[in-house]
Coordinates of C-alpha atoms and ligand atoms in Angstrom, one line a residue:
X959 CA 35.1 -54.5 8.5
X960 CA 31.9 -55.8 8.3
X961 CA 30.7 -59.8 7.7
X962 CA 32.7 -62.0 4.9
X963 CA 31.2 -61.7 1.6
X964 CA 30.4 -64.2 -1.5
X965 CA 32.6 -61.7 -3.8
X966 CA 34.2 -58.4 -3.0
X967 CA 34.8 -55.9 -6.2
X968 CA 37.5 -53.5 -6.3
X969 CA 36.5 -50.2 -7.8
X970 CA 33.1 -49.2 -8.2
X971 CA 33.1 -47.9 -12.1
X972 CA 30.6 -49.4 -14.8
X973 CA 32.4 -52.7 -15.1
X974 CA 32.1 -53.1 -11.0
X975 CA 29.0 -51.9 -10.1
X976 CA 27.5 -53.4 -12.7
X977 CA 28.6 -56.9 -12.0
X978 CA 27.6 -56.3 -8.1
X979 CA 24.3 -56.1 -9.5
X980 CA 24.6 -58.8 -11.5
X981 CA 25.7 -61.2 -9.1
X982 CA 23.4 -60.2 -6.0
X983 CA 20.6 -60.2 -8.3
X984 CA 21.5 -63.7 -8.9
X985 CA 21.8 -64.3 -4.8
X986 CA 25.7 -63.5 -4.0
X987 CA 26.5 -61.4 -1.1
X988 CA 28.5 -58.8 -2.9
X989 CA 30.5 -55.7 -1.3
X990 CA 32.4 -53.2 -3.8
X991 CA 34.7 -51.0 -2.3
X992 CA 34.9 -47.6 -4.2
X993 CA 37.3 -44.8 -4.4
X994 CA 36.5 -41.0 -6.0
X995 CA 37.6 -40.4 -9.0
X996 CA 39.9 -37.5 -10.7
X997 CA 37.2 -35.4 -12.5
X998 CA 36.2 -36.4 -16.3
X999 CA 33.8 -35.9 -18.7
X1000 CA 32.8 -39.0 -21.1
X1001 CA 30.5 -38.9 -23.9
X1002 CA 28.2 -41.8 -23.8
X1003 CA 26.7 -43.7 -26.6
X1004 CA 23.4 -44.8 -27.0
X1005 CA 24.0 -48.4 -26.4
X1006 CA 25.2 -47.4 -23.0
X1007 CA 22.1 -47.1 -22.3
X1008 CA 20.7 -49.7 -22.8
X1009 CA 23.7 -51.9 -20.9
X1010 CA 22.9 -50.1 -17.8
X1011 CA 19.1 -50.6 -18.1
X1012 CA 19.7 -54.3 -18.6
X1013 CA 21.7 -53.6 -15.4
X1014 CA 19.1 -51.8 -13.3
X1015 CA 21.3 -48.9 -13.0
X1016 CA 18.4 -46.7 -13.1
X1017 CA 20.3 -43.7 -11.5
X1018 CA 22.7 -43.5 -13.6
X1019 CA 20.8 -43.7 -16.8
X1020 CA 18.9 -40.6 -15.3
X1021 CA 22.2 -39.3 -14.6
X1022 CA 22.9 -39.5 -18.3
X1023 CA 20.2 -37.3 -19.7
X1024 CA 19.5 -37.0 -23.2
X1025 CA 21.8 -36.9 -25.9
X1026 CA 23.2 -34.7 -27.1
X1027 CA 24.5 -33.7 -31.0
X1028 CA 27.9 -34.7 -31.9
X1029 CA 30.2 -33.0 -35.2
X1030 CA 33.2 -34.0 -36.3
X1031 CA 36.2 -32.4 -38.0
X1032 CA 38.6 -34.3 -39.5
X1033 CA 40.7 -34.6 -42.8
X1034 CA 39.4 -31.2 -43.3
X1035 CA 36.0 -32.4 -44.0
X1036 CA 33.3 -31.2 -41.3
X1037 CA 30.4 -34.1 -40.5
X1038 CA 27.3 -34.1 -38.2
X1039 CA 27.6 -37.5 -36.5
X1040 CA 25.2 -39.3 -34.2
X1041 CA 24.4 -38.2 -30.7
X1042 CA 25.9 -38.8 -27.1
X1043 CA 25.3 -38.1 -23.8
X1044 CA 27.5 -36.3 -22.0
X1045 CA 28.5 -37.5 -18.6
X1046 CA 30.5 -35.5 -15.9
X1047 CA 31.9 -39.0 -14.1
X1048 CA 32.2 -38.0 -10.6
X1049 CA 28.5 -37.6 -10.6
X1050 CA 27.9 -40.4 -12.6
X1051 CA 29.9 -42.7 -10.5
X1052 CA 27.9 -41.6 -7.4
X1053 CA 24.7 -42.5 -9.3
X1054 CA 26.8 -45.8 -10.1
X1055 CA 26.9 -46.3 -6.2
X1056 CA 23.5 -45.3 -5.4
X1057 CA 22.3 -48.1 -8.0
X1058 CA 24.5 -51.1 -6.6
X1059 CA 23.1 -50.0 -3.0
X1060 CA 20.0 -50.0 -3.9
X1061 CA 20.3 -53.7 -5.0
X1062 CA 21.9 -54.6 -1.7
X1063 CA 25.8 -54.5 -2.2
X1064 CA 27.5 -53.2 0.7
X1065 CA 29.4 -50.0 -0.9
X1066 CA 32.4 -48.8 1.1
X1067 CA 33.9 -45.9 0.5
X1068 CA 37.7 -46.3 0.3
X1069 CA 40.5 -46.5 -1.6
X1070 CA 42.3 -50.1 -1.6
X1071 CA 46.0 -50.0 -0.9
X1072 CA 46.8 -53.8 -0.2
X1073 CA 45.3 -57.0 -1.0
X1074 CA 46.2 -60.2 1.1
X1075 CA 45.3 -64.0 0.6
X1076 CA 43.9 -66.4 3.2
X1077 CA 45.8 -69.1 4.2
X1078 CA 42.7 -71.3 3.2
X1079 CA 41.1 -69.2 0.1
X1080 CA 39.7 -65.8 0.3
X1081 CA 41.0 -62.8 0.0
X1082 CA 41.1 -59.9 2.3
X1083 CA 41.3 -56.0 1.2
X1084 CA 43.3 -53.3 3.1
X1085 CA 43.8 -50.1 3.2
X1086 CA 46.8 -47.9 2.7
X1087 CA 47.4 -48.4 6.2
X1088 CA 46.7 -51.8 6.6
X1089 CA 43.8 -52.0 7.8
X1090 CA 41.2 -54.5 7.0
X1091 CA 38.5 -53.1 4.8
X1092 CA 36.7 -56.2 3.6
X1093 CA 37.3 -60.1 3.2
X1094 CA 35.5 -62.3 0.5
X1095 CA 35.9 -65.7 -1.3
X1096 CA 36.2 -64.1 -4.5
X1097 CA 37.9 -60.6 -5.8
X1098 CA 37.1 -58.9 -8.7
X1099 CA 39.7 -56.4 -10.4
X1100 CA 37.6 -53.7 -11.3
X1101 CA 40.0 -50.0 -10.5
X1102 CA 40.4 -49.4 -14.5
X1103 CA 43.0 -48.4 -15.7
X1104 CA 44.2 -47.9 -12.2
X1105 CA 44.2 -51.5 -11.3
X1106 CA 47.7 -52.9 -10.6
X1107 CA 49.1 -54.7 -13.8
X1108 CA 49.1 -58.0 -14.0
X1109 CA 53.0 -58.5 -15.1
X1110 CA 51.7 -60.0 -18.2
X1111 CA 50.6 -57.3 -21.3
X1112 CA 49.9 -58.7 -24.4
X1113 CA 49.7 -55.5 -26.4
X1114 CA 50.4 -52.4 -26.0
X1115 CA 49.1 -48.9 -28.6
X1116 CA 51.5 -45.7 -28.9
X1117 CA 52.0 -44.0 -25.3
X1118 CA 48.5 -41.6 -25.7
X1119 CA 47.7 -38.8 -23.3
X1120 CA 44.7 -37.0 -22.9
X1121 CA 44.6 -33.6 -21.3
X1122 CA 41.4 -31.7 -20.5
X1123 CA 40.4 -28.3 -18.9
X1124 CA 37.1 -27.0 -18.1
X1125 CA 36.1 -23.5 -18.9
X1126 CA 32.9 -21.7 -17.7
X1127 CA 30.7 -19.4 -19.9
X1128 CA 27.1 -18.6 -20.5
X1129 CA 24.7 -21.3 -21.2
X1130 CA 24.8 -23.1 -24.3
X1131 CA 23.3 -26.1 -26.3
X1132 CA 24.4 -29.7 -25.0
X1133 CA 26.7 -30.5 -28.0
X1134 CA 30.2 -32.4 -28.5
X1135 CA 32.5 -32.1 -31.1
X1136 CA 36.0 -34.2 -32.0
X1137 CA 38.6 -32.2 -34.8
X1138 CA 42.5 -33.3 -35.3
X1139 CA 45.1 -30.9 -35.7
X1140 CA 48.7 -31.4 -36.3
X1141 CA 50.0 -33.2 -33.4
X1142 CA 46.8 -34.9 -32.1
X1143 CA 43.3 -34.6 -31.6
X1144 CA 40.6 -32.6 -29.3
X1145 CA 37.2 -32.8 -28.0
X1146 CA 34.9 -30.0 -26.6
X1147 CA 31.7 -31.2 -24.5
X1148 CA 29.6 -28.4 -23.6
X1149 CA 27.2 -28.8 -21.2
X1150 CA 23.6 -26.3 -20.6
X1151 CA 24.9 -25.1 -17.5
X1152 CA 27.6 -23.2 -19.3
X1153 CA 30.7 -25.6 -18.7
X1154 CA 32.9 -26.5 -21.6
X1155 CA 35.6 -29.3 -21.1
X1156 CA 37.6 -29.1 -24.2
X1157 CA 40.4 -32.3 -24.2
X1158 CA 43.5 -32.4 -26.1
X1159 CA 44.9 -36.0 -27.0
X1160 CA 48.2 -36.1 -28.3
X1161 CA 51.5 -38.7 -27.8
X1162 CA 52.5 -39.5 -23.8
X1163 CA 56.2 -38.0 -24.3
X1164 CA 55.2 -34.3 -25.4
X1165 CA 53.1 -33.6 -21.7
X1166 CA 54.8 -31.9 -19.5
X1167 CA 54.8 -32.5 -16.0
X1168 CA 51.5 -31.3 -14.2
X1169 CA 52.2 -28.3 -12.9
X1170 CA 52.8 -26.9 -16.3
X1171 CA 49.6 -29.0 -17.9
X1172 CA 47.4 -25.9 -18.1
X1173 CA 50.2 -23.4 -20.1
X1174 CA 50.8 -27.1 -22.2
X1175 CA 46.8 -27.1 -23.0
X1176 CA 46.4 -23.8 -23.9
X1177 CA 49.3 -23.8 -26.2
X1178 CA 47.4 -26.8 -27.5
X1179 CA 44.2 -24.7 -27.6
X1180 CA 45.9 -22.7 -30.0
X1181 CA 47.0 -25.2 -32.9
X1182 CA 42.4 -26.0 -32.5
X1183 CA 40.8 -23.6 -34.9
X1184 CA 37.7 -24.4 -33.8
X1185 CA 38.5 -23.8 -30.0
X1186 CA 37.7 -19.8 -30.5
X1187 CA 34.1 -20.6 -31.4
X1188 CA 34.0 -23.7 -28.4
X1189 CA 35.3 -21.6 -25.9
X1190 CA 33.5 -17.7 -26.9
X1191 CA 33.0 -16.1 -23.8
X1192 CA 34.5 -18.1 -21.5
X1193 CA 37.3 -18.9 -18.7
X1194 CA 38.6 -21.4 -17.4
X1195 CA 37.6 -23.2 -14.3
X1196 CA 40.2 -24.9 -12.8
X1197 CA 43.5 -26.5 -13.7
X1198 CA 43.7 -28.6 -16.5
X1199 CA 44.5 -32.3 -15.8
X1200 CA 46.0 -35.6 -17.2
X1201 CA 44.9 -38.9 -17.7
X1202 CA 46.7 -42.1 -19.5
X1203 CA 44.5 -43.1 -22.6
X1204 CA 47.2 -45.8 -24.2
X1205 CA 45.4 -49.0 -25.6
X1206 CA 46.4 -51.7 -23.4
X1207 CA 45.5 -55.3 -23.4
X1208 CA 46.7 -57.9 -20.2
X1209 CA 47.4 -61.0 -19.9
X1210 CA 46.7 -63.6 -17.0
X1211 CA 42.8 -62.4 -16.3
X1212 CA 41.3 -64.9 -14.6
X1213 CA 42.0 -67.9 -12.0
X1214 CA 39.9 -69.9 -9.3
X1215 CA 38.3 -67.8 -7.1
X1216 CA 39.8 -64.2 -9.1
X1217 CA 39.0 -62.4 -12.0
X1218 CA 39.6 -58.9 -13.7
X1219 CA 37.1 -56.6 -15.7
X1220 CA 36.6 -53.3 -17.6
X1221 CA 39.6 -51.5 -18.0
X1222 CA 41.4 -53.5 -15.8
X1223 CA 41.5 -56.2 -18.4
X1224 CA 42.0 -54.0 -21.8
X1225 CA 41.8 -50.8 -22.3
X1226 CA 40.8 -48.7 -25.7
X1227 CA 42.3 -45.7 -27.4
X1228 CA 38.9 -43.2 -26.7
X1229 CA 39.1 -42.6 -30.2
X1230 CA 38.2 -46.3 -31.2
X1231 CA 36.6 -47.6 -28.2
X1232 CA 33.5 -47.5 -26.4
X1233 CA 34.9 -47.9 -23.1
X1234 CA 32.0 -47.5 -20.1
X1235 CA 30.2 -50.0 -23.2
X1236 CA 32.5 -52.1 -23.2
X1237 CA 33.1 -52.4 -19.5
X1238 CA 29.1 -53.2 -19.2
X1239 CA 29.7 -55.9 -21.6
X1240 CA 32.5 -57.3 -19.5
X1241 CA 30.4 -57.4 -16.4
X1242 CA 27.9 -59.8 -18.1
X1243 CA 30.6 -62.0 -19.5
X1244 CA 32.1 -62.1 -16.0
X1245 CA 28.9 -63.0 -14.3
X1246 CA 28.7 -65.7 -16.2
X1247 CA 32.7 -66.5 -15.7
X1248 CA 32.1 -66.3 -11.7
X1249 CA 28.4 -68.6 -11.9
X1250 CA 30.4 -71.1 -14.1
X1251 CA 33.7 -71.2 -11.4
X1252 CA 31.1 -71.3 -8.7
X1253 CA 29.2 -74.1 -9.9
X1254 CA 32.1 -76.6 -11.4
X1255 CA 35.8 -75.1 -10.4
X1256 CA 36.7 -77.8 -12.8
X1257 CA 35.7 -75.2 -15.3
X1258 CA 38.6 -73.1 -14.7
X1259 CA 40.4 -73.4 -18.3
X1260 CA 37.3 -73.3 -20.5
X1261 CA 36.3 -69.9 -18.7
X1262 CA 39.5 -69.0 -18.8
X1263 CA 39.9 -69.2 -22.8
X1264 CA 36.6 -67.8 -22.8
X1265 CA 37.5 -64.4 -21.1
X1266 CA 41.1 -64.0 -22.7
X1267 CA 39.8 -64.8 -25.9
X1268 CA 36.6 -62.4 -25.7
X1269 CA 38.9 -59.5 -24.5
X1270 CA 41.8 -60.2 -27.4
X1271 CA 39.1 -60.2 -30.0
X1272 CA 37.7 -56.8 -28.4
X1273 CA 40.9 -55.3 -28.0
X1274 CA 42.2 -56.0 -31.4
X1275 CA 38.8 -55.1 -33.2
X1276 CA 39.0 -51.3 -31.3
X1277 CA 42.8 -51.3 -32.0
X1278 CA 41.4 -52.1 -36.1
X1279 CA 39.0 -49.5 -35.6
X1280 CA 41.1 -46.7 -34.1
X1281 CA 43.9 -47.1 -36.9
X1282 CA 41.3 -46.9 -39.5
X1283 CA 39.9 -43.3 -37.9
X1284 CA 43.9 -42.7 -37.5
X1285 CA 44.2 -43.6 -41.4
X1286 CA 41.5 -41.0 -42.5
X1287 CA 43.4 -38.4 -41.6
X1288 CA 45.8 -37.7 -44.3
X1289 CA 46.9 -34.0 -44.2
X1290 CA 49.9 -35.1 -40.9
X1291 CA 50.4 -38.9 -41.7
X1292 CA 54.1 -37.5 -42.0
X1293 CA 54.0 -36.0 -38.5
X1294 CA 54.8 -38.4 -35.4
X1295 CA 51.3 -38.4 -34.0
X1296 CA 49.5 -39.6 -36.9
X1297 CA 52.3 -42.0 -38.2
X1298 CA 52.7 -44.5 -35.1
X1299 CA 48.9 -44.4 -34.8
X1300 CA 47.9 -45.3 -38.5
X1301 CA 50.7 -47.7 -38.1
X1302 CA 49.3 -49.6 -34.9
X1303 CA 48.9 -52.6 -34.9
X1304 CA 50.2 -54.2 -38.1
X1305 CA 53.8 -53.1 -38.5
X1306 CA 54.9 -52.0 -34.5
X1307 CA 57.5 -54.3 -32.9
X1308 CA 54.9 -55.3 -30.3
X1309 CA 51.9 -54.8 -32.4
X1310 CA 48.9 -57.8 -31.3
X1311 CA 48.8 -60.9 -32.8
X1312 CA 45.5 -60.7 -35.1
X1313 CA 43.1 -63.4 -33.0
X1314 CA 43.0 -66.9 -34.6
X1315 CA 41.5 -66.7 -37.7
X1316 CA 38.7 -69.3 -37.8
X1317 CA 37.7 -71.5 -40.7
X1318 CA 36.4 -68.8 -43.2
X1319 CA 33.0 -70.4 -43.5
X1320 CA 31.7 -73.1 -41.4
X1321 CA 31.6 -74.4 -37.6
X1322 CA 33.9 -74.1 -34.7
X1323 CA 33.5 -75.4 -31.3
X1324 CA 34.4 -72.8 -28.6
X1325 CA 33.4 -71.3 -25.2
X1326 CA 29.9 -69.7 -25.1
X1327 CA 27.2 -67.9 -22.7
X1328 CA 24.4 -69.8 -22.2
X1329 CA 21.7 -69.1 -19.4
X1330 CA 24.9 -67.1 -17.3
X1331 CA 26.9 -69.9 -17.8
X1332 CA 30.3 -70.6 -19.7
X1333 CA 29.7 -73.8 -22.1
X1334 CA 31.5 -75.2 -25.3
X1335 CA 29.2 -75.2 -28.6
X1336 CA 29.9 -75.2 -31.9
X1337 CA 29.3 -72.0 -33.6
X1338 CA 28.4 -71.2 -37.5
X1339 CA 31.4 -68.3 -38.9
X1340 CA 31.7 -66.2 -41.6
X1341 CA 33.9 -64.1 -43.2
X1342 CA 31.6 -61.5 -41.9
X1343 CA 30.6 -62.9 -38.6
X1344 CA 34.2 -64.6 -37.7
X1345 CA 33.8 -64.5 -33.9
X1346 CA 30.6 -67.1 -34.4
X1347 CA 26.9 -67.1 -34.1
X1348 CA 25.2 -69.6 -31.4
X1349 CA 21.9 -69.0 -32.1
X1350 CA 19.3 -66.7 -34.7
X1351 CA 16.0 -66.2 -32.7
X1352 CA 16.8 -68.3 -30.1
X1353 CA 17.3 -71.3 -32.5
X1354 CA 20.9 -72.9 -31.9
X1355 CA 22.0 -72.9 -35.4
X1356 CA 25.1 -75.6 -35.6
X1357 CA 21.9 -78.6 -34.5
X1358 CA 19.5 -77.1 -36.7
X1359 CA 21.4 -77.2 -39.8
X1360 CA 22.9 -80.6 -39.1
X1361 CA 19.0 -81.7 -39.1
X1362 CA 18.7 -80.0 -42.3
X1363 CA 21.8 -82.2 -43.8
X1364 CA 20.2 -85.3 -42.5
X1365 CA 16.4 -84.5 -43.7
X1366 CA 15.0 -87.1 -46.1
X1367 CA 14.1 -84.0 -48.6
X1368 CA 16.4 -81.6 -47.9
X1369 CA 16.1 -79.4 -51.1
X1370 CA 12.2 -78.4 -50.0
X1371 CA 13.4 -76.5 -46.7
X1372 CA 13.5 -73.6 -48.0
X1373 CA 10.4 -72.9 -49.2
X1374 CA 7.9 -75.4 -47.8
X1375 CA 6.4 -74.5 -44.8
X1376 CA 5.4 -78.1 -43.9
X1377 CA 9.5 -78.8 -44.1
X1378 CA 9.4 -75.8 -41.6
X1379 CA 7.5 -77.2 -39.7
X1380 CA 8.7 -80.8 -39.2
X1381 CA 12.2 -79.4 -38.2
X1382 CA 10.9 -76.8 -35.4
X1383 CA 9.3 -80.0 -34.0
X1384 CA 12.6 -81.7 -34.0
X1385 CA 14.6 -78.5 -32.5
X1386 CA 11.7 -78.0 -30.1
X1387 CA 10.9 -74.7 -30.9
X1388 CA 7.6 -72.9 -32.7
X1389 CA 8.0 -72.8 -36.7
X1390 CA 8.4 -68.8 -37.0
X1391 CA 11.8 -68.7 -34.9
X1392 CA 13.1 -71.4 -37.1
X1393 CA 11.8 -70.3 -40.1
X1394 CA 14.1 -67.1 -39.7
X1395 CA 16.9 -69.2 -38.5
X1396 CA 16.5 -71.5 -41.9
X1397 CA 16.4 -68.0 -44.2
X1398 CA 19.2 -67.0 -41.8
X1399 CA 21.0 -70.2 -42.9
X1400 CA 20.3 -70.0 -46.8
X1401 CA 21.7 -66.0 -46.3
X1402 CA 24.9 -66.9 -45.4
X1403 CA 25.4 -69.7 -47.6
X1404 CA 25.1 -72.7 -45.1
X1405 CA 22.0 -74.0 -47.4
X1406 CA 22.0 -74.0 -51.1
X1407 CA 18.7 -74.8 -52.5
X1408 CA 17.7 -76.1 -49.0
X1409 CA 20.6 -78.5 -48.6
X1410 CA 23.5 -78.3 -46.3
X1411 CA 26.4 -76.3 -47.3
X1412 CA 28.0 -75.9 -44.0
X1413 CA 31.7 -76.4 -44.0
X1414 CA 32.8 -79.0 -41.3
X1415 CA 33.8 -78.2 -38.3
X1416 CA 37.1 -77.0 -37.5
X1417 CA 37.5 -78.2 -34.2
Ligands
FAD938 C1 40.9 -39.8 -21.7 C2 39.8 -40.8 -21.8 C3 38.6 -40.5 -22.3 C4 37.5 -41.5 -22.4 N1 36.4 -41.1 -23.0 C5 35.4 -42.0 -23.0 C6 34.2 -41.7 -23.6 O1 34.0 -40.6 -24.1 N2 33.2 -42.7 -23.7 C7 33.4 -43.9 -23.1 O2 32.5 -44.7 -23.2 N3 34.5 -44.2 -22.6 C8 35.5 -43.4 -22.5 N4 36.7 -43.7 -21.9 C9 36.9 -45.0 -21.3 C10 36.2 -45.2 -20.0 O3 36.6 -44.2 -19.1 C11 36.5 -46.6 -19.4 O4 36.6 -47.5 -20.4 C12 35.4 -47.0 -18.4 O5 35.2 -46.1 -17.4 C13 35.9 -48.3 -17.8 O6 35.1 -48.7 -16.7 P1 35.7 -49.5 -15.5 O7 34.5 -49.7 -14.5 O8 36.4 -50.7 -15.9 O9 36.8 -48.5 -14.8 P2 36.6 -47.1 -14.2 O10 35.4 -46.4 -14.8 O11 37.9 -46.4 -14.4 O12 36.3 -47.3 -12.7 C14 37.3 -47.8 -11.8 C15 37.0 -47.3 -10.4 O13 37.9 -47.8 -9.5 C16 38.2 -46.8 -8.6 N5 39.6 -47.1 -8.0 C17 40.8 -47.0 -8.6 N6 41.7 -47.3 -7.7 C18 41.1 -47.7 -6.6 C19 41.5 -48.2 -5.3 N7 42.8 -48.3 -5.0 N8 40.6 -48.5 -4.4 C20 39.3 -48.4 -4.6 N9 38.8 -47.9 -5.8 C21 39.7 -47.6 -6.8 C22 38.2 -45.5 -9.4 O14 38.1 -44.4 -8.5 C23 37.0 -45.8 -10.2 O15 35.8 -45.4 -9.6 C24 37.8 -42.8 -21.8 C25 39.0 -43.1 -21.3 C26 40.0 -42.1 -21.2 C27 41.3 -42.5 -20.6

């Protein structure tokens, strides 16, 4: 076990590696301590991307290639939809760990079987035999949907399985495509080299047990029309395998010195959710979670309403999203699959509360990022923007358009450039960012004719 370190992450996915590099970036001593993973293929949006360039994770954006063309079949209709890139994570992941070395975390390679607590503060990780593996102040929860629960689940989706088998053939296209059937829904992701993963997602309690997963997948396979094409001249390489894809959102994710991220805090149905995207997200928000603890511990329950209430609203939009793709699909919304899913979350016993509704129009103090840190602002909402906007161009908003309400001739702001002008002096910033701000303002109805008409804050 090597020196203590500043923070010690658990899992080296997305969501961990990118917030090692976050935080040594930003001066922490960081160690992650990373364990293989079961084989996978992913299909990575554009905007993944661009997460793990604002990362640095160079490797594994070359690891992601170029994306590729993605149909869809569903409702019986057949559409050409954007483009991913298709990811095999196991060599992902190690591009993953070559970028948070090459920033300076210490990667170990090891899987975490025990965690124990210092009698004064830090943590210490062991292994399935109890040996120590690392010590730190702080631990970050970071092993996905592997990551212990946390005894506290706020929501729960229908019990979803996704089962996948590789198949080998000649070289093709990169392409992906996602159809329903009946009792579920599949996606086939071939890559140039020849290899086709073709995964079957139906409900957790028709899977058999694994050593009857492959004769489950082809039978599967079967009910796929489209599968004969996907799989021409091919055979299969490998057993087919299992993994849990049930929409899950915990409770209890953050406290002094600890805090959870990526899948280890919500997970997404694959249907609805970006998932590696949304773990990259999570990393920023925690980095500026962990700054804020570091800097004021006093902090504690503003960050703490700030993560839970950033990972609700996420959760609860994908769950919105998913029921939606489960609602187009109206030829088996009589069959079991289809049913529970277009169902969840509004009428299930345990379906999510919907997040607090905010005011529909106006301004609402809560906990924001600012400059990697957690603070309380007031934020403008809309019935179309209901999570808030801080700032348009830089320009905090909620300041700006109380100036606006207190101007001596309010009614010229929105046309006369001198008005312009004289406010971006008072906000401190150059006339063009605030002149977008002001048109953003009169857009969505916080300025009539140039006056206030900003509802009033909500608290
Ligand atoms: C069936 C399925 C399909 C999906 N398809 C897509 C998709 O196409 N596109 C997409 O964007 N997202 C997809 N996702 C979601 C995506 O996999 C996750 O949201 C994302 O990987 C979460 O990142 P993470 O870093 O939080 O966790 P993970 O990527 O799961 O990383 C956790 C890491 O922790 C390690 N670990 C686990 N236990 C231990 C231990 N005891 N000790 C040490 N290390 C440990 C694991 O090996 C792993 O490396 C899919 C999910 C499922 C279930």
């Amino acid at each position: 076990m090597g020196a203590n370190t500043d923070a010690m992450i658990l899992g080296a996915g997305p969501a961990g590696v990118a917030l090692a590099r976050l935080l040594a970036a930003r001066g922490w001593s960081v160690a992650v301590i990373a364990a293989r993973r079961a084989d996978a293929w992913e299909g990575l949006s554009p905007r993944v991307i661009v997460g793990l360039q604002r990362a640095g994770c160079t490797a594994a954006v070359g690891v992601a290639g170029d994306a590729a063309p993605r149909r869809a079949g569903w409702n019986g209709r057949i559409s050409a939809l954007n483009h991913e890139h298709l990811v095999d994570r196991a060599r992902f992941d190690a591009a993953l760990w070559q970028d948070a070395r090459a920033a300076g975390v210490r990667v170990i390679e090891a899987t975490v079987g025990a965690l124990r607590r210092g009698e004064r503060g830090g943590w210490t990780a062991l292994d399935a035999q109890g040996a120590p593996l690392a010590r730190a102040d702080v631990l970050v929860e970071a092993r996905g949907r592997r990551a212990p629960a946390t005894g506290l689940t706020d929501a729960c989706g229908p019990r979803t399985v996704a089962v996948a088998r590789v198949f080998r053939g000649p070289p093709v296209p990169a392409a992906s495509a996602a159809v329903s059937f009946a009792d579920g829904w599949a996606w086939m992701a071939a890559a140039p080299d020849g290899r086709r993963l073709v995964q079957i997602v139906v409900d957790a309690a028709s899977v058999p047990p694994r050593n009857r997963l492959s004769a489950f997948h082809a039978t599967q396979l079967v009910r796929v029309p489209e599968a004969v094409d996907w799989l021409a001249d091919t055979i299969p390489a490998g057993e087919a395998s299992a993994r849990d894809a049930t929409a899950v959102l915990r409770g209890g994710l953050v406290g002094a010195d600890w805090l959870r991220v990526g899948d280890a805090a919500f997970t997404s149905d694959p249907l609805s959710g970006h998932g590696v995207h949304s773990a990259i997200g999570s990393a920023f928000a925690a980095l500026a979670a962990l700054t804020t603890l570091r800097d004021d511990p006093e902090a504690l329950p503003l960050v703490r309403r700030f993560v839970e209430a950033r990972s609700a609203e996420l959760f609860h939009h994908a769950a919105a999203v998913g029921r939606a793709f489960y609602r187009m699909e109206e030829r088996w919304s009589d069959r079991p699959f289809w049913a529970h899913r277009s169902a969840w979350p509004d009428d299930a016993a345990d379906a999510p509360q919907p997040a607090p509704q905010p005011a529909p129009h106006g301004r609402r103090l809560q906990p924001v990022v600012v400059d990697d840190r957690v603070v309380e602002r007031e934020v403008l909402v809309t019935p179309r923007l209901p999570r808030g906007v801080l700032t348009i161009e830089g320009v905090e908003l909620a300041p700006l358009l109380r100036l606006v309400a207190d101007h001596p001739s309010p009614t010229d702001f929105a046309t006369s450039a001198d008005v312009t002008s004289d406010v971006a002096r008072r906000v401190g910033h150059p006339p063009a960012p605030v002149g977008v701000a002001l048109l953003w303002l009169r857009q969505n109805g916080f300025l009539q004719d140039g006056v206030s008409g900003g509802g009033l804050p909500t608290g």
